[in-house]
Coordinates of C-alpha atoms in Angstrom, one line a residue:
M1 CA 0.0 0.1 0.2
A2 CA 1.2 3.2 -0.9
I3 CA 2.3 5.2 2.4
L4 CA 0.3 8.4 1.0
E5 CA -2.9 6.2 1.2
T6 CA -2.2 6.3 5.5
I7 CA -2.2 10.0 5.3
N8 CA -5.5 11.8 5.7
S9 CA -4.3 14.3 7.9
P10 CA -1.1 16.5 8.9
D11 CA -1.1 14.5 11.8
D12 CA -0.7 11.6 10.4
L13 CA 2.2 13.0 8.9
K14 CA 3.8 13.3 11.5
K15 CA 3.7 9.8 12.7
L16 CA 5.8 9.0 9.5
P17 CA 9.4 8.2 10.5
L18 CA 11.7 10.7 9.0
S19 CA 12.9 8.3 6.4
Q20 CA 9.9 7.3 5.3
L21 CA 8.9 11.3 4.0
P22 CA 11.4 11.3 0.0
A23 CA 8.8 8.7 -0.7
V24 CA 5.8 10.6 0.5
A25 CA 7.0 13.7 -2.1
G26 CA 7.3 11.1 -4.8
E27 CA 3.7 10.0 -4.3
I28 CA 2.2 13.2 -3.8
R29 CA 3.9 14.0 -7.3
R30 CA 2.6 11.4 -9.1
M31 CA -0.8 12.1 -7.7
I32 CA -0.4 15.6 -8.7
I33 CA 1.0 14.8 -12.0
E34 CA -1.7 12.5 -12.9
T35 CA -4.7 14.5 -11.9
C36 CA -3.2 17.5 -13.7
A37 CA -2.8 15.1 -17.1
K38 CA -6.5 14.6 -16.7
N39 CA -8.1 17.6 -15.4
G40 CA -5.8 20.5 -16.3
G41 CA -4.2 23.1 -13.6
H42 CA -1.0 24.6 -12.4
L43 CA 1.2 22.1 -12.3
A44 CA 4.8 23.2 -11.7
P45 CA 3.9 25.4 -9.3
S46 CA 2.8 22.9 -7.1
L47 CA 5.3 20.2 -7.5
G48 CA 8.1 22.7 -7.1
V49 CA 6.5 23.1 -3.1
V50 CA 5.9 19.3 -2.3
E51 CA 9.3 19.1 0.1
L52 CA 8.1 22.5 1.5
T53 CA 4.5 21.4 2.2
I54 CA 5.7 18.1 3.8
A55 CA 7.8 20.3 6.1
L56 CA 4.9 22.9 7.1
H57 CA 2.5 20.2 8.1
R58 CA 5.6 18.2 9.5
V59 CA 6.5 21.0 11.7
F60 CA 3.7 23.0 12.2
N61 CA -0.3 22.1 13.6
S62 CA -2.3 23.4 11.0
P63 CA -5.4 24.1 11.1
A64 CA -4.7 26.2 15.0
D65 CA -1.3 27.3 13.3
K66 CA -2.8 29.3 10.1
I67 CA -0.8 28.4 6.8
I68 CA -1.6 31.2 4.3
W69 CA -0.5 30.6 0.5
D70 CA -0.4 33.1 -1.7
V71 CA -2.8 32.9 -5.1
G72 CA -2.5 29.5 -4.3
H73 CA -1.3 28.0 -7.1
Q74 CA 1.4 25.8 -5.1
A75 CA -1.4 24.4 -2.9
Y76 CA -2.1 21.1 -4.5
A77 CA 0.3 19.4 -1.9
H78 CA -1.5 21.0 1.2
K79 CA -5.0 19.9 -0.2
I80 CA -3.6 16.1 -0.3
L81 CA -2.2 16.4 3.3
T82 CA -5.3 18.1 4.5
G83 CA -7.9 15.2 3.9
R84 CA -8.6 15.6 0.1
R85 CA -6.4 13.1 -1.3
E86 CA -9.3 10.7 -2.3
R87 CA -11.1 13.7 -3.7
F88 CA -8.0 15.3 -5.1
S89 CA -9.0 13.5 -9.1
T90 CA -12.1 15.7 -9.1
L91 CA -9.7 19.1 -9.0
R92 CA -11.1 22.0 -10.9
T93 CA -14.2 20.4 -12.2
L94 CA -17.9 21.0 -11.6
N95 CA -18.8 20.4 -7.7
G96 CA -15.1 18.8 -7.3
I97 CA -12.5 20.6 -5.1
S98 CA -11.1 24.1 -6.2
G99 CA -7.8 24.7 -7.9
F100 CA -7.6 27.1 -5.0
P101 CA -7.6 27.2 -1.3
K102 CA -11.2 27.7 0.0
R103 CA -12.5 28.1 3.7
A104 CA -15.7 26.4 2.8
E105 CA -13.6 23.2 1.6
S106 CA -11.2 22.7 4.5
P107 CA -10.6 24.1 7.6
H108 CA -6.5 23.9 7.0
D109 CA -7.7 26.7 4.4
A110 CA -7.4 29.9 6.5
F111 CA -8.1 32.1 3.8
D112 CA -9.5 32.0 0.3
V113 CA -7.3 33.5 -2.6
G114 CA -6.6 33.3 -6.6
H115 CA -5.4 36.6 -6.6
S116 CA -1.7 37.7 -6.4
S117 CA 0.7 39.1 -3.3
T118 CA -2.6 39.2 -1.0
S119 CA -1.2 36.7 1.7
I120 CA 1.2 38.8 3.9
S121 CA -1.9 41.5 4.3
A122 CA -3.8 38.8 5.7
A123 CA -1.3 36.8 7.5
T124 CA -1.2 40.4 9.4
G125 CA -3.9 40.0 10.1
F126 CA -4.5 36.8 11.3
A127 CA -1.3 37.3 13.7
A128 CA -2.6 40.8 14.9
A129 CA -6.1 38.9 15.9
R130 CA -4.6 36.0 17.7
D131 CA -2.3 38.5 20.0
L132 CA -5.6 40.8 20.8
D133 CA -7.1 37.0 21.5
G134 CA -4.5 36.6 23.4
R135 CA -3.8 32.8 21.4
R136 CA 0.1 31.4 20.9
N137 CA -0.6 30.1 17.3
K138 CA 1.6 30.0 14.6
V139 CA 1.1 32.4 11.4
V140 CA 2.2 31.5 8.4
A141 CA 2.5 33.0 4.4
V142 CA 4.0 31.2 2.1
I143 CA 4.4 33.7 -0.9
G144 CA 6.2 33.5 -4.3
D145 CA 9.1 35.6 -5.7
G146 CA 6.6 36.6 -8.5
S147 CA 3.9 37.9 -6.2
M148 CA 6.5 40.0 -4.6
T149 CA 6.5 42.3 -7.7
G150 CA 3.0 43.4 -6.6
G151 CA 3.4 46.4 -4.4
M152 CA 0.7 44.8 -1.7
A153 CA 3.5 42.6 -0.6
Y154 CA 5.2 45.4 0.4
E155 CA 2.5 47.5 1.9
G156 CA 1.7 44.5 3.9
M157 CA 5.5 43.7 4.9
N158 CA 5.8 47.2 5.5
H159 CA 2.9 47.1 8.5
A160 CA 4.0 43.9 9.8
G161 CA 7.5 44.9 10.0
S162 CA 6.0 47.9 12.4
L163 CA 3.7 45.6 14.6
D164 CA 6.8 43.3 14.9
K165 CA 4.6 41.0 15.0
D166 CA 5.1 36.7 15.8
L167 CA 5.0 36.2 11.7
I168 CA 6.5 33.9 9.4
V169 CA 7.0 35.0 5.7
I170 CA 8.2 32.0 3.7
L171 CA 9.8 33.8 -0.1
N172 CA 9.5 30.4 -2.5
D173 CA 11.8 31.8 -4.9
N174 CA 11.9 30.0 -8.1
E175 CA 12.8 32.9 -10.3
M176 CA 9.2 33.2 -12.2
S177 CA 5.5 33.9 -11.7
I178 CA 4.2 32.7 -14.5
A179 CA 6.2 33.7 -17.4
E180 CA 10.2 34.8 -16.3
N181 CA 10.3 37.5 -13.3
V182 CA 11.3 41.2 -14.7
G183 CA 12.3 44.1 -13.1
A184 CA 14.8 45.1 -10.6
L185 CA 13.3 43.0 -7.6
S186 CA 14.3 39.9 -9.3
T187 CA 17.9 40.9 -9.8
F188 CA 18.2 41.3 -6.2
L189 CA 16.5 38.3 -4.6
S190 CA 19.3 36.7 -7.4
R191 CA 21.8 37.6 -5.0
T192 CA 22.2 34.5 -3.0
S193 CA 25.1 34.2 -0.4
S194 CA 23.5 34.1 2.9
S195 CA 22.4 31.6 5.4
E196 CA 20.5 30.7 8.3
F197 CA 24.3 31.0 10.6
V198 CA 24.0 34.6 9.7
Y199 CA 20.9 35.0 11.4
R200 CA 22.1 33.2 14.5
F201 CA 25.8 34.9 14.1
K202 CA 23.8 38.3 14.6
K203 CA 21.9 37.6 17.7
N204 CA 24.6 35.7 19.8
T205 CA 26.8 38.2 19.1
E206 CA 24.1 41.1 20.1
T207 CA 23.8 38.9 23.2
F208 CA 27.6 39.2 24.3
L209 CA 28.2 42.5 23.7
K210 CA 25.0 43.4 25.7
R211 CA 26.1 41.4 28.2
I212 CA 29.7 42.4 28.5
D213 CA 28.6 45.7 28.6
V214 CA 30.7 47.5 26.1
G215 CA 28.6 50.2 25.6
K216 CA 25.6 51.2 22.6
G217 CA 28.4 52.5 20.7
V218 CA 30.0 49.1 19.7
L219 CA 26.9 47.4 19.5
H220 CA 25.3 50.2 16.9
V221 CA 29.0 50.2 14.9
A222 CA 28.5 46.1 15.4
R223 CA 24.8 46.1 13.6
K224 CA 26.2 48.4 10.8
M225 CA 29.2 46.2 9.8
E226 CA 27.1 43.1 9.5
E227 CA 24.6 44.6 7.8
S228 CA 26.7 46.5 5.1
F229 CA 28.5 43.3 4.8
K230 CA 25.2 40.8 4.4
G231 CA 23.7 43.9 2.0
L232 CA 26.6 43.3 -0.1
F233 CA 26.0 39.9 -1.0
T234 CA 22.1 39.0 -0.3
P235 CA 18.3 40.4 -0.9
G236 CA 18.4 40.1 3.1
M237 CA 19.3 44.2 3.6
L238 CA 15.8 44.8 2.1
F239 CA 13.6 42.5 4.1
E240 CA 15.2 43.4 7.3
A241 CA 14.5 47.2 6.5
F242 CA 11.2 46.5 6.6
G243 CA 11.7 45.0 9.8
F244 CA 11.8 40.9 9.3
N245 CA 14.8 39.1 10.7
Y246 CA 15.7 37.5 7.0
I247 CA 17.0 33.7 7.1
G248 CA 18.3 32.1 3.9
P249 CA 18.5 31.4 1.3
I250 CA 18.4 27.6 1.7
D251 CA 17.7 24.4 -0.6
G252 CA 13.4 24.2 -1.0
H253 CA 14.0 20.4 -1.7
D254 CA 16.2 19.6 1.1
L255 CA 13.8 18.3 3.5
P256 CA 16.2 17.5 6.6
K257 CA 17.4 21.6 6.0
L258 CA 13.6 22.5 5.4
L259 CA 12.8 20.5 8.9
E260 CA 15.6 22.1 11.0
T261 CA 15.0 25.7 9.8
L262 CA 11.2 25.6 10.4
E263 CA 12.1 24.1 14.0
S264 CA 14.3 26.3 14.7
I265 CA 12.4 29.6 13.8
K266 CA 9.3 28.2 14.9
K267 CA 10.6 29.4 19.1
F268 CA 10.9 32.9 17.9
N269 CA 8.5 35.2 18.6
E270 CA 9.4 38.3 16.1
A271 CA 8.7 38.3 12.3
V272 CA 10.9 36.5 10.1
L273 CA 11.2 35.8 6.3
I274 CA 12.6 32.7 5.3
H275 CA 13.9 32.7 1.8
V276 CA 13.6 29.0 0.1
L277 CA 14.9 28.6 -3.3
T278 CA 13.2 25.8 -5.6
K279 CA 12.6 24.5 -9.1
K280 CA 9.6 25.0 -10.2
G281 CA 8.6 21.7 -12.2
K282 CA 10.6 19.4 -10.1
G283 CA 10.3 15.8 -10.3
Y284 CA 8.4 15.8 -14.1
K285 CA 11.0 16.8 -17.0
P286 CA 8.4 18.3 -19.2
A287 CA 7.5 20.7 -16.6
E288 CA 11.1 21.7 -15.5
D289 CA 12.2 21.9 -19.1
N290 CA 8.9 24.1 -20.0
P291 CA 7.6 25.9 -16.5
S292 CA 6.1 28.7 -18.3
L293 CA 3.7 26.1 -20.2
F294 CA 3.1 24.2 -17.2
H295 CA 2.6 26.7 -15.0
G296 CA -1.2 26.4 -16.1
V297 CA -1.9 23.9 -18.1
G298 CA -4.7 22.0 -19.8
P299 CA -4.6 18.1 -20.3
F300 CA -1.6 16.4 -21.5
E301 CA 0.0 13.4 -21.9
I302 CA 2.5 11.7 -19.1
E303 CA 4.8 10.3 -21.3
T304 CA 5.8 13.0 -23.6
G305 CA 4.4 16.3 -22.1
K306 CA 2.7 17.0 -25.2
V307 CA -0.7 19.1 -24.4
V308 CA -3.7 17.3 -25.6
K309 CA -5.2 19.9 -28.2
G310 CA -9.0 20.3 -28.4
K311 CA -10.8 19.2 -31.9
G312 CA -8.9 22.2 -33.6
G313 CA -10.8 24.9 -35.7
A314 CA -10.8 28.6 -35.5
A315 CA -8.1 30.3 -33.7
S316 CA -8.6 31.7 -30.2
Y317 CA -9.6 35.0 -29.5
T318 CA -6.1 35.6 -27.4
S319 CA -4.1 35.2 -30.2
I320 CA -6.7 37.2 -32.9
F321 CA -5.9 39.9 -30.5
G322 CA -1.7 39.4 -30.6
T323 CA -2.0 39.1 -34.4
T324 CA -4.6 42.2 -34.8
L325 CA -2.1 44.3 -32.3
C326 CA 1.3 43.4 -34.7
K327 CA -0.4 44.5 -37.8
L328 CA -1.2 47.6 -36.3
A329 CA 1.7 48.5 -34.6
A330 CA 3.5 48.1 -38.2
E331 CA 1.6 50.3 -39.4
D332 CA 1.3 53.3 -36.4
E333 CA 4.6 53.8 -34.1
R334 CA 2.7 55.0 -31.2
I335 CA 1.5 52.1 -30.5
V336 CA 2.9 50.2 -27.3
A337 CA 1.9 47.1 -25.7
I338 CA 1.9 46.5 -22.0
T339 CA 1.3 43.5 -19.6
A340 CA 1.5 42.5 -16.5
A341 CA 3.5 39.0 -16.2
M342 CA 1.3 37.2 -18.5
P343 CA 2.9 37.8 -22.4
E344 CA 1.7 34.3 -23.3
G345 CA -1.8 33.8 -21.7
T346 CA -3.0 37.7 -23.3
G347 CA -1.2 36.7 -26.6
L348 CA 1.5 39.4 -26.6
S349 CA 4.5 36.9 -27.0
G350 CA 4.8 37.6 -30.9
F351 CA 4.1 41.3 -30.6
A352 CA 7.4 41.2 -27.9
K353 CA 9.7 39.6 -30.2
E354 CA 8.9 41.9 -33.7
F355 CA 8.5 45.4 -31.4
P356 CA 10.7 44.5 -28.4
E357 CA 11.4 48.3 -27.5
R358 CA 7.6 48.6 -27.4
F359 CA 6.8 46.0 -25.2
F360 CA 6.7 46.5 -21.5
D361 CA 6.2 43.5 -18.6
V362 CA 5.8 45.1 -15.4
G363 CA 5.5 42.5 -13.4
I364 CA 2.3 41.3 -11.4
A365 CA 1.5 45.0 -10.7
E366 CA -1.9 45.9 -12.6
Q367 CA -2.0 49.1 -10.8
H368 CA 1.1 50.2 -12.0
G369 CA 0.5 49.2 -15.3
V370 CA -2.6 51.0 -15.8
T371 CA -0.8 54.4 -14.4
F372 CA 2.0 53.5 -16.6
A373 CA -0.1 53.1 -19.6
A374 CA -1.3 56.9 -18.6
G375 CA 1.7 58.1 -18.2
L376 CA 2.8 57.0 -21.4
A377 CA -0.5 57.8 -23.1
T378 CA -0.1 61.7 -22.1
S379 CA 3.3 62.0 -24.1
G380 CA 1.6 60.8 -27.5
L381 CA 1.9 56.9 -27.2
R382 CA -1.1 54.7 -28.2
P383 CA -0.7 52.1 -25.1
V384 CA -2.6 49.3 -25.1
F385 CA -3.0 47.5 -22.1
A386 CA -3.5 43.4 -22.3
V387 CA -5.2 42.2 -19.2
Y388 CA -7.3 39.2 -17.8
S389 CA -10.5 40.8 -16.8
T390 CA -10.1 39.5 -13.4
F391 CA -6.8 40.9 -12.8
L392 CA -8.2 44.3 -13.7
Q393 CA -10.5 44.6 -10.9
R394 CA -7.4 45.2 -8.7
A395 CA -6.8 48.5 -10.8
Y396 CA -9.9 50.3 -10.6
D397 CA -9.1 53.1 -8.9
H398 CA -6.1 53.5 -11.5
V399 CA -8.8 53.5 -14.3
F400 CA -10.9 56.0 -13.3
H401 CA -8.5 58.5 -11.7
D402 CA -5.0 57.9 -13.8
V403 CA -7.1 57.1 -17.0
C404 CA -10.7 58.5 -17.6
Q405 CA -10.4 61.4 -15.3
Q406 CA -7.8 62.7 -17.9
N407 CA -9.2 61.3 -20.5
L408 CA -6.2 59.6 -21.9
P409 CA -6.2 57.0 -25.1
V410 CA -5.5 54.0 -23.0
T411 CA -7.0 50.9 -24.8
F412 CA -7.6 47.7 -22.5
A413 CA -8.0 44.6 -24.0
L414 CA -9.7 42.3 -21.5
D415 CA -9.3 38.8 -21.9
R416 CA -11.1 35.8 -20.3
A417 CA -14.3 38.1 -20.1
G418 CA -17.4 35.9 -18.9
V419 CA -16.7 32.6 -17.7
V420 CA -13.5 31.1 -18.2
G421 CA -14.1 27.4 -16.6
S422 CA -12.2 25.7 -14.4
D423 CA -10.9 28.7 -12.0
G424 CA -13.3 29.0 -10.7
P425 CA -15.1 32.4 -8.9
T426 CA -11.6 34.3 -8.2
H427 CA -10.7 34.1 -12.1
H428 CA -14.1 34.8 -13.9
G429 CA -14.4 38.3 -16.2
A430 CA -17.8 38.3 -14.3
F431 CA -18.2 41.8 -13.3
D432 CA -16.4 44.2 -16.1
I433 CA -19.1 45.9 -17.5
S434 CA -20.4 46.8 -14.4
Y435 CA -16.8 48.5 -12.6
L436 CA -16.4 49.8 -16.2
R437 CA -20.0 51.4 -17.6
H438 CA -20.6 53.8 -15.1
L439 CA -16.6 55.5 -15.8
P440 CA -16.8 59.1 -17.5
N441 CA -15.3 59.2 -21.3
M442 CA -14.8 55.5 -20.9
T443 CA -15.7 53.6 -24.6
L444 CA -17.0 49.9 -24.0
M445 CA -17.4 47.3 -26.4
A446 CA -17.6 43.4 -26.9
P447 CA -17.2 41.6 -30.7
K448 CA -19.7 39.1 -31.1
D449 CA -16.1 37.0 -33.5
E450 CA -13.2 37.3 -33.7
N451 CA -13.3 39.3 -37.2
E452 CA -15.2 41.8 -35.4
L453 CA -12.0 41.7 -32.5
Q454 CA -10.1 43.1 -35.0
H455 CA -12.4 46.0 -36.3
M456 CA -12.8 46.7 -32.3
L457 CA -9.5 46.8 -31.5
T458 CA -8.7 49.2 -34.4
T459 CA -11.6 51.5 -33.1
A460 CA -10.4 51.4 -29.8
I461 CA -6.9 53.0 -30.3
A462 CA -8.0 55.1 -33.0
L463 CA -10.8 56.7 -30.5
G464 CA -8.4 59.1 -28.8
G465 CA -10.0 58.0 -25.4
P466 CA -10.1 55.9 -22.5
A467 CA -11.5 52.5 -24.4
A468 CA -12.1 48.6 -23.6
V469 CA -12.7 45.9 -25.6
R470 CA -14.0 42.6 -23.9
Y471 CA -13.9 39.2 -25.2
P472 CA -13.6 35.6 -24.0
R473 CA -11.7 32.9 -23.3
G474 CA -11.1 30.3 -26.4
N475 CA -11.7 29.7 -30.2
G476 CA -13.8 31.8 -31.8
Y477 CA -16.4 30.8 -34.8
G478 CA -14.0 30.6 -37.0
V479 CA -15.5 33.2 -39.6
P480 CA -13.3 34.7 -42.8
L481 CA -11.0 37.5 -41.2
D482 CA -11.2 41.3 -43.4
Q483 CA -7.7 41.7 -44.7
T484 CA -8.5 45.1 -44.4
L485 CA -9.1 46.7 -40.5
A486 CA -11.6 49.5 -40.3
T487 CA -13.4 51.8 -37.5
L488 CA -16.7 51.4 -36.6
P489 CA -18.7 53.6 -36.0
V490 CA -19.1 54.4 -32.4
G491 CA -22.1 53.9 -30.4
R492 CA -23.9 52.0 -33.4
A493 CA -25.4 48.5 -33.1
E494 CA -25.9 46.1 -35.9
L495 CA -29.4 44.6 -36.8
L496 CA -29.1 41.2 -37.6
R497 CA -32.7 39.7 -37.4
E498 CA -36.3 41.2 -38.6
G499 CA -39.3 40.2 -36.0
S500 CA -42.3 41.2 -34.7
D501 CA -42.7 39.3 -31.2
G502 CA -39.6 40.8 -29.5
V503 CA -36.1 41.9 -29.6
L504 CA -33.2 40.2 -28.3
L505 CA -30.2 42.3 -27.4
A506 CA -27.2 40.7 -26.9
L507 CA -24.1 41.2 -26.6
G508 CA -20.7 39.9 -27.1
T509 CA -20.4 36.2 -27.2
M510 CA -24.5 35.9 -26.6
V511 CA -24.4 36.9 -30.1
Y512 CA -24.7 33.8 -32.1
P513 CA -27.2 31.8 -29.2
A514 CA -29.6 34.5 -29.9
L515 CA -29.4 33.7 -33.3
E516 CA -30.5 30.5 -32.8
A517 CA -32.7 30.8 -30.1
A518 CA -34.4 33.1 -32.4
E519 CA -34.8 30.5 -35.3
L520 CA -35.0 27.8 -32.4
L521 CA -38.5 29.8 -31.7
K522 CA -39.4 30.5 -34.7
K523 CA -39.3 27.1 -35.6
D524 CA -41.1 25.4 -32.8
H525 CA -43.7 28.0 -31.9
G526 CA -43.9 30.4 -34.6
I527 CA -41.8 33.3 -32.6
G528 CA -40.7 35.8 -34.5
L529 CA -38.0 37.9 -33.0
A530 CA -35.5 40.5 -34.1
V531 CA -31.9 40.0 -33.0
V532 CA -29.4 42.7 -32.5
N533 CA -25.7 42.3 -32.1
A534 CA -25.1 45.3 -29.7
R535 CA -21.5 46.2 -29.7
F536 CA -20.9 48.8 -27.6
V537 CA -22.2 49.0 -24.2
K538 CA -21.0 52.4 -23.8
P539 CA -22.3 54.6 -25.7
L540 CA -25.4 52.7 -26.5
D541 CA -27.3 52.6 -29.9
E542 CA -30.0 54.5 -28.5
T543 CA -31.3 55.3 -31.6
L544 CA -31.8 51.7 -32.9
I545 CA -32.7 50.6 -29.4
L546 CA -35.7 52.8 -28.9
E547 CA -36.8 52.6 -32.3
L548 CA -37.1 48.6 -31.0
A549 CA -38.8 49.1 -28.2
R550 CA -41.6 51.1 -29.4
R551 CA -42.0 48.6 -32.6
H552 CA -42.0 45.5 -30.7
G553 CA -42.7 46.2 -26.9
R554 CA -40.9 43.4 -25.2
I555 CA -36.7 43.3 -25.0
V556 CA -34.5 40.7 -24.0
T557 CA -31.2 41.5 -23.3
L558 CA -28.5 39.1 -23.2
E559 CA -24.5 39.2 -21.9
E560 CA -21.9 37.2 -20.3
N561 CA -21.6 39.7 -17.4
A562 CA -23.3 40.6 -13.9
L563 CA -26.7 41.3 -14.2
P564 CA -26.3 43.9 -11.4
G565 CA -24.8 47.2 -13.2
G566 CA -24.5 45.4 -16.9
F567 CA -25.8 45.8 -20.0
G568 CA -29.0 45.4 -19.2
T569 CA -29.2 47.8 -16.3
A570 CA -28.0 50.5 -18.7
V571 CA -31.0 49.7 -21.2
L572 CA -33.2 49.8 -18.6
E573 CA -31.8 53.0 -17.6
L574 CA -32.1 54.2 -21.0
L575 CA -35.9 53.3 -21.2
E576 CA -36.2 55.4 -18.2
Q577 CA -34.3 58.3 -19.3
H578 CA -36.3 58.7 -22.6
N579 CA -39.8 57.9 -20.4
I580 CA -40.4 54.6 -22.2
T581 CA -43.3 52.8 -20.1
G582 CA -45.1 49.4 -20.9
V583 CA -42.0 47.8 -22.5
P584 CA -41.4 44.8 -20.7
V585 CA -37.6 43.8 -20.3
L586 CA -36.1 40.6 -19.5
R587 CA -32.3 40.4 -18.5
L588 CA -30.2 37.3 -18.9
G589 CA -27.0 37.3 -17.5
Y590 CA -25.0 36.2 -14.2
P591 CA -27.3 35.9 -11.2
D592 CA -26.0 38.0 -7.8
R593 CA -23.6 35.3 -7.0
Y594 CA -20.2 34.2 -7.6
I595 CA -19.9 31.2 -10.7
P596 CA -17.9 28.1 -9.6
Q597 CA -15.7 26.3 -11.8
G598 CA -16.7 24.1 -14.3
D599 CA -16.4 24.0 -17.8
Q600 CA -17.7 26.7 -20.0
R601 CA -20.1 24.8 -21.5
E602 CA -21.4 23.2 -18.8
L603 CA -21.7 26.7 -16.5
R604 CA -23.5 28.7 -19.8
A605 CA -25.9 25.1 -19.7
M606 CA -26.2 25.7 -16.1
L607 CA -26.6 29.4 -15.8
G608 CA -29.0 29.2 -19.0
L609 CA -27.3 31.1 -21.3
D610 CA -26.6 28.3 -23.9
T611 CA -29.2 28.3 -26.6
P612 CA -31.7 25.9 -25.1
G613 CA -31.5 27.8 -22.2
I614 CA -31.9 31.4 -23.8
A615 CA -35.1 30.1 -25.9
A616 CA -36.7 28.6 -23.1
S617 CA -36.2 32.1 -20.8
V618 CA -37.1 33.9 -23.6
H619 CA -40.5 31.8 -24.5
T620 CA -41.7 31.5 -21.2
F621 CA -41.6 35.5 -21.1
I622 CA -43.0 36.0 -24.3
S623 CA -45.6 33.8 -23.8
R624 CA -46.9 35.8 -20.8
P625 CA -50.4 37.5 -21.4

């Protein structure tokens, strides 16, 4: 019987002899590889922290001791060791276990995560609450070096250091976030010439000097000498400036060393940062060789590492965006591209190769990315910030304050708008219409297909003000692509189908399902519906919508966004502004709750946003007296 089958909690792990822990690490890796090969998932990050996770649960007493994982990409081994081994095969599937830590899933998941750089702030809150309550449990934040490119990590460290709390931060340094890390911090962290000995030496020296009463002056000089020497060779100086005692770097795959270090640190009552060096993808050669690909990967063949492709067909919206931007940039030298640590995920890898001096990867720092774009725009450039819808939420104030208020020509290419699948509620692009459409000066649009995406990107860049184009994850429809790019008339919708019994106002990904539902209702029930490709959320095509409202008397809005504050709400506001009464409106979109993980098709069916669901809802609505 596999050793792992005997582990249903961290207590079971603690009972094993040390000699069996390497075998446990190997079994965990096999389980992670086998599950990700079937379901997809964040393979490389989790493989890199297996030994670290074993050491954490061997030394600390979760859930009394709190372990907070940053982002949660690396928490698969944690899930396996904390009672979810038997359900691990359901990872990232509908009604299965989440790919990220979730408090509702296990008491060992101290904090819900999915976005970067939050762990230190949350851990500081846990530590402060513990002290107020008079408890003595340990609090540990595990953060990757990629997440350390996000400013919030330093906000948390600054506060934690000033509070001088009993807090442990483990910096998991694999020199990557999703793609390779960028920036000065990455270079600084790579200076690796320190050890736990430095920390012990400093503390012992201070104690000795105090005991022989040589005076504060000598102690101050000794401290300065030690800090100067250490600062020349290691990143310890940076973290100690924040009030943390620095230990490391240590080998994150050396279990005895990890256990020894954590046991020692457990006795301290100060803020400590442990710098741990790991290899992303450790134990699976394809992931070690290509950690960026295997950071978040779809199903793959274990033997070869070859990613299992879909059935082929149309190009993805992401790739069409990247190709179109390169075409536009070749004709307009003002165009520059920005990403927040995701050149491949946002389709900008080709742009980076073709126009390296006009490409900027700002790291996991969306706030900085937006204001950086604003600075570029004030200098006459046309910045395009390609970012997942869910991650632009992190920079909302900067969109409002730095871009829209100054009416600057920044284009936001919002990838992954709508449900994204197995990453679940932290990653669904469910709110961008709601948080962008109320901002003055913003133009907001969504294409019905990949060809229209080309023209919308062209339109956005040409506008001369803030604009956002939202488009989904996945492949397009395979429609012919126009070779000549053109601007669209701003605020003009497209009437695709006539009808006399009502009108379907569809946005973006809902246009083709709306057409199919209209055809189905005509065939099965004789209901004739007009269908409109809305194109623009802001500004709306007021003339067409008001005309159709008066002519047809019934309106259905369709969108892949939260209903509160969404496209349907904009239509209701328009009718109210023009005193249009007696026109029933049915709004179809996401309900006022977080959408779970699952396949995109499963989720759309569950939400009633596939063709049969739309047809059923519209039939009920139209059939009302």
